[in-house]
Coordinates of C-alpha atoms (C1' of nucleotides) in Angstrom, one line a residue:
Chain A
M1 CA 37.9 24.9 37.6
P2 CA 39.0 21.3 37.6
E3 CA 40.6 20.2 34.4
G4 CA 44.1 18.7 34.5
H5 CA 45.9 22.0 34.8
T6 CA 44.1 22.7 38.1
L7 CA 45.2 19.5 39.7
H8 CA 48.8 20.0 38.6
R9 CA 48.8 23.5 40.0
L10 CA 47.4 22.2 43.3
A11 CA 50.0 19.4 43.4
R12 CA 52.7 22.1 43.0
L13 CA 51.1 24.3 45.6
H14 CA 50.6 21.5 48.2
Q15 CA 54.2 20.4 47.7
Q16 CA 55.3 24.0 48.5
R17 CA 52.9 24.5 51.4
F18 CA 53.0 21.1 53.1
G19 CA 55.9 19.0 51.5
R20 CA 58.6 17.3 53.6
A21 CA 57.0 18.3 56.9
P22 CA 54.3 16.8 59.2
V23 CA 50.8 17.7 58.3
V24 CA 47.8 17.8 60.6
V25 CA 44.9 16.3 58.7
S26 CA 41.2 16.3 59.9
S27 CA 37.7 15.9 58.5
P28 CA 35.4 18.5 60.0
Q29 CA 32.5 17.1 58.0
G30 CA 33.3 13.6 59.3
R31 CA 33.1 11.6 56.0
F32 CA 36.9 11.3 55.9
A33 CA 37.5 11.1 59.6
D34 CA 39.1 7.6 60.0
A35 CA 41.4 8.1 57.1
A36 CA 42.4 11.6 58.2
A37 CA 43.3 10.2 61.6
A38 CA 45.5 7.6 59.9
V39 CA 47.7 10.1 58.2
S40 CA 47.6 13.1 60.5
G41 CA 51.0 14.0 61.9
R42 CA 52.9 12.2 59.2
V43 CA 55.3 13.8 56.8
L44 CA 53.9 14.6 53.3
R45 CA 56.6 13.2 51.1
K46 CA 55.2 14.3 47.8
A47 CA 52.1 15.8 46.1
D48 CA 51.6 14.6 42.6
A49 CA 48.9 14.7 39.9
W50 CA 48.0 12.5 36.9
G51 CA 45.2 13.8 34.7
K52 CA 42.5 15.0 37.0
H53 CA 43.7 12.9 40.0
L54 CA 45.7 14.3 42.9
F55 CA 47.8 12.1 45.2
H56 CA 49.3 13.1 48.6
H57 CA 52.0 10.5 49.4
Y58 CA 52.7 10.3 53.1
D59 CA 55.6 8.6 54.9
G60 CA 54.7 5.1 55.7
G61 CA 53.1 4.4 52.4
A62 CA 49.6 5.9 52.9
V63 CA 48.3 8.0 50.0
V64 CA 45.4 10.4 50.0
H65 CA 43.7 10.2 46.6
V66 CA 41.5 13.2 45.6
H67 CA 39.3 13.8 42.6
L68 CA 37.5 17.1 42.5
G69 CA 34.7 16.1 40.2
L70 CA 32.6 18.9 38.8
Y71 CA 32.7 21.2 41.8
G72 CA 35.2 20.1 44.3
T73 CA 37.5 22.9 45.5
F74 CA 40.5 23.6 47.7
T75 CA 40.8 26.9 49.5
E76 CA 43.7 28.0 51.5
Q77 CA 44.3 30.4 54.4
P78 CA 47.4 31.5 56.4
L79 CA 47.4 30.1 59.9
P80 CA 45.5 30.3 62.2
M81 CA 42.5 29.1 60.1
T82 CA 39.0 30.2 60.9
A83 CA 36.4 27.6 61.9
P84 CA 35.3 25.4 59.0
V85 CA 32.5 26.7 56.9
G86 CA 30.2 24.3 55.1
Q87 CA 31.0 20.7 54.3
V88 CA 34.7 20.5 54.7
R89 CA 35.7 17.0 53.8
M90 CA 39.4 17.4 54.6
R91 CA 41.4 20.1 56.3
M92 CA 45.2 20.1 56.2
L93 CA 47.4 22.2 58.5
G94 CA 51.1 22.9 57.7
A95 CA 53.6 25.2 59.2
E96 CA 52.2 28.4 57.9
F97 CA 49.2 27.6 55.8
G98 CA 46.1 25.4 55.9
T99 CA 43.7 24.2 53.2
D100 CA 40.1 23.0 53.1
L101 CA 38.7 20.6 50.6
R102 CA 35.0 20.8 49.8
G103 CA 32.7 18.9 47.5
P104 CA 35.1 16.3 45.9
T105 CA 33.9 13.2 44.1
V106 CA 36.7 11.2 45.7
C107 CA 38.7 11.7 48.8
E108 CA 40.1 8.4 50.0
L109 CA 43.0 6.7 51.7
I110 CA 44.9 4.2 49.5
D111 CA 48.4 2.8 49.2
E112 CA 51.0 2.9 46.5
G113 CA 49.4 -0.1 44.8
G114 CA 46.1 1.8 44.7
V115 CA 47.9 4.6 43.0
D116 CA 49.1 2.2 40.3
D117 CA 45.6 0.9 39.9
V118 CA 44.2 4.5 39.3
V119 CA 47.1 5.4 36.9
A120 CA 46.7 2.1 35.0
R121 CA 43.2 3.4 33.9
L122 CA 44.6 6.7 32.7
G123 CA 46.0 7.7 29.3
A124 CA 48.9 10.1 28.5
D125 CA 48.8 13.3 30.6
P126 CA 50.1 16.3 28.5
L127 CA 51.4 17.8 31.8
R128 CA 53.6 14.9 32.7
R129 CA 57.2 14.6 31.5
D130 CA 56.8 10.8 31.3
A131 CA 53.7 11.1 29.0
D132 CA 53.7 8.9 25.9
P133 CA 51.5 10.5 23.2
G134 CA 52.3 7.5 21.0
L135 CA 49.9 5.4 23.1
A136 CA 47.1 8.0 22.6
W137 CA 47.7 8.1 18.9
A138 CA 47.6 4.3 18.7
R139 CA 44.1 4.4 20.2
I140 CA 42.8 7.3 18.2
S141 CA 44.1 6.3 14.8
K142 CA 42.5 2.9 15.1
S143 CA 39.1 4.1 16.3
R144 CA 36.0 5.2 14.4
R145 CA 34.8 7.1 17.5
S146 CA 34.8 10.8 17.0
I147 CA 37.8 12.9 18.1
G148 CA 35.4 14.9 20.2
S149 CA 34.5 11.8 22.2
M150 CA 38.0 10.5 22.6
L151 CA 39.4 13.8 23.9
M152 CA 37.0 13.4 26.8
D153 CA 38.1 9.8 27.4
Q154 CA 40.5 9.8 30.3
T155 CA 41.9 6.4 29.3
V156 CA 43.1 7.9 26.0
I157 CA 44.4 11.3 27.2
A158 CA 44.2 12.2 30.9
G159 CA 43.4 15.7 32.0
V160 CA 41.5 17.2 29.1
G161 CA 38.1 18.5 30.1
N162 CA 35.1 20.1 28.4
V163 CA 36.7 23.5 27.8
Y164 CA 40.0 22.3 26.4
R165 CA 38.1 19.8 24.2
S166 CA 36.0 22.4 22.3
E167 CA 38.7 25.0 22.2
L168 CA 41.5 22.7 21.1
L169 CA 39.5 21.4 18.2
F170 CA 38.6 24.9 17.1
R171 CA 42.2 26.0 17.2
H172 CA 43.1 23.2 14.9
R173 CA 40.0 23.6 12.6
I174 CA 39.0 20.0 13.3
E175 CA 35.3 19.1 13.2
P176 CA 34.5 17.3 16.5
H177 CA 32.6 14.5 14.8
R178 CA 35.5 13.4 12.7
P179 CA 36.4 9.8 13.4
G180 CA 39.8 9.1 14.8
T181 CA 40.6 7.1 11.7
Q182 CA 40.2 10.2 9.7
L183 CA 42.8 12.2 11.6
T184 CA 46.3 12.4 10.2
E185 CA 49.4 11.7 12.3
A186 CA 50.6 15.3 11.6
E187 CA 47.2 16.7 12.9
F188 CA 47.5 14.6 16.0
A189 CA 51.1 15.7 16.6
E190 CA 50.0 19.3 16.4
L191 CA 47.0 18.7 18.7
W192 CA 49.2 17.1 21.3
A193 CA 51.9 19.8 21.1
D194 CA 49.3 22.5 21.5
L195 CA 47.7 20.7 24.3
V196 CA 51.0 20.5 26.2
A197 CA 51.6 24.2 25.6
L198 CA 48.1 25.3 26.5
M199 CA 47.9 23.3 29.7
K200 CA 51.3 24.5 30.9
V201 CA 50.0 28.0 30.5
G202 CA 46.9 26.9 32.4
V203 CA 49.0 25.7 35.3
R204 CA 51.1 28.8 35.3
R205 CA 48.2 31.2 35.1
G206 CA 45.7 29.2 37.2
K207 CA 43.1 29.5 34.4
I208 CA 42.4 28.3 30.9
V209 CA 43.9 30.6 28.3
V210 CA 43.3 29.6 24.7
V211 CA 42.6 32.7 22.6
R212 CA 45.5 33.7 20.5
P213 CA 46.6 37.4 20.8
E214 CA 45.8 38.1 17.2
D215 CA 42.1 37.1 17.8
D216 CA 41.4 39.1 21.0
H217 CA 41.3 42.4 19.1
G218 CA 44.1 43.9 21.1
A219 CA 42.1 43.9 24.4
P220 CA 44.5 44.3 27.3
S221 CA 44.8 41.3 29.5
Y222 CA 43.0 43.0 32.3
A223 CA 40.0 44.0 30.2
A224 CA 36.8 42.5 31.5
D225 CA 35.4 42.0 28.0
R226 CA 38.5 40.3 26.7
P227 CA 37.4 37.1 24.9
R228 CA 38.2 34.0 26.9
T229 CA 37.1 31.3 24.5
Y230 CA 36.5 30.9 20.8
V231 CA 33.5 28.6 21.0
Y232 CA 33.0 27.2 24.6
R233 CA 29.6 28.4 25.9
R234 CA 29.1 30.7 22.9
A235 CA 26.3 28.8 21.2
G236 CA 24.3 31.1 18.9
E237 CA 26.9 33.8 18.9
A238 CA 29.1 34.8 16.0
C239 CA 32.5 33.0 15.5
R240 CA 35.3 35.4 16.4
V241 CA 37.2 34.4 13.2
C242 CA 34.6 33.9 10.4
G243 CA 31.3 35.2 11.9
A244 CA 29.3 32.0 11.4
T245 CA 26.9 30.9 14.2
I246 CA 28.5 28.7 16.8
R247 CA 26.8 25.4 17.2
T248 CA 26.3 23.1 20.2
E249 CA 25.2 19.6 21.0
V250 CA 25.7 17.1 23.8
M251 CA 28.6 14.7 23.1
E252 CA 29.7 12.2 25.8
G253 CA 27.1 13.7 28.1
R254 CA 28.7 17.2 27.9
N255 CA 27.9 20.3 25.9
L256 CA 30.2 20.5 22.9
F257 CA 30.7 23.7 20.9
W258 CA 32.1 24.3 17.5
C259 CA 32.2 26.6 14.4
P260 CA 30.5 24.9 11.4
D261 CA 32.5 26.9 9.0
C262 CA 36.0 27.0 10.5
Q263 CA 36.1 23.4 11.5
V264 CA 36.1 20.5 8.9
Chain B
dG1 C1' 18.3 37.1 47.9
dG2 C1' 17.1 33.3 44.5
dC3 C1' 17.8 30.6 40.4
dT4 C1' 20.7 28.4 36.8
dT5 C1' 24.5 26.3 35.3
dA6 C1' 28.8 23.8 35.5
dT7 C1' 35.6 22.8 33.8
dG8 C1' 33.5 15.1 36.2
dC9 C1' 32.5 10.8 36.7
dG10 C1' 30.7 6.5 38.9
dC11 C1' 26.8 3.9 39.3
dA12 C1' 21.8 2.2 39.1
dG13 C1' 18.9 0.5 36.0
Chain C
dT1 C1' 20.5 7.4 30.0
dG2 C1' 19.9 9.9 33.8
dC3 C1' 20.9 10.8 38.7
dG4 C1' 23.8 12.1 42.6
dC5 C1' 27.3 14.6 44.6
dC6 C1' 26.1 19.2 47.4
dT7 C1' 30.2 23.9 45.8
dA8 C1' 30.4 28.4 43.7
dA9 C1' 30.1 31.7 40.0
dG10 C1' 27.2 34.3 37.1
dC11 C1' 23.0 36.3 36.2
dC12 C1' 18.6 38.3 37.4
dA13 C1' 15.7 41.0 40.5

DNA sequence: GGCTTATGCGCAG
DNA sequence: TGCGCCTAAGCCA
């Protein structure tokens, strides 16, 4: 489930599992073989995330840059690992655990300058302490593009994906087509603060949690039918708050969902 | 078991 | 604008 919270959770996990120790890196599939050989045996100094990008910083200056795309995944096992199943792009072995990377859009070897290049193309990341929401507000407040489009623009805010986009706008009763110029600074401040809080919960829980307790009809957290979203993937169903029919359309090439009555 | 869909994004055209 | 990546969950039978 790769929105920004997933990558930050992985960075934290990889830091725990592999940090400050030598890592054996390989590419069972072969597509990452030369790069894997270049870092294998080196100490992983730091695992870090910015938006949906993950960076493994190795001693000596080499960095493995990973972007999961739509369906990339990491799975982990305690050692010894079983033989690779499917197309494993990268396998990492630490002291006690190993992990397999499958299906990423990007898995490449870069240097610290390359990290700077990637980060230079990314906006404020709600999950980073050094995030500057002022830069995002400067872009949004001057643009006639819709807020629904700009939330998906990683150069404006890094880490928000298609689920958080629809759900965040519902939570703030903002119609997704509203131009950035029509957003107030107070509305943006609330959106940002909520995004920071929601994505932190996402990191902690390992999944996107957006429905307020008062809207889940008291369903216990373990209930299978507990509502997980207000609008995402609920086109044609009744709004949980007002009962209106949830709408959908493609915006920025992705399915957008919203309530035509709650959101203005 | 098969089929559909997808939480992303770069690139061809 | 639409394709490719080529995984995995959810749904149906």
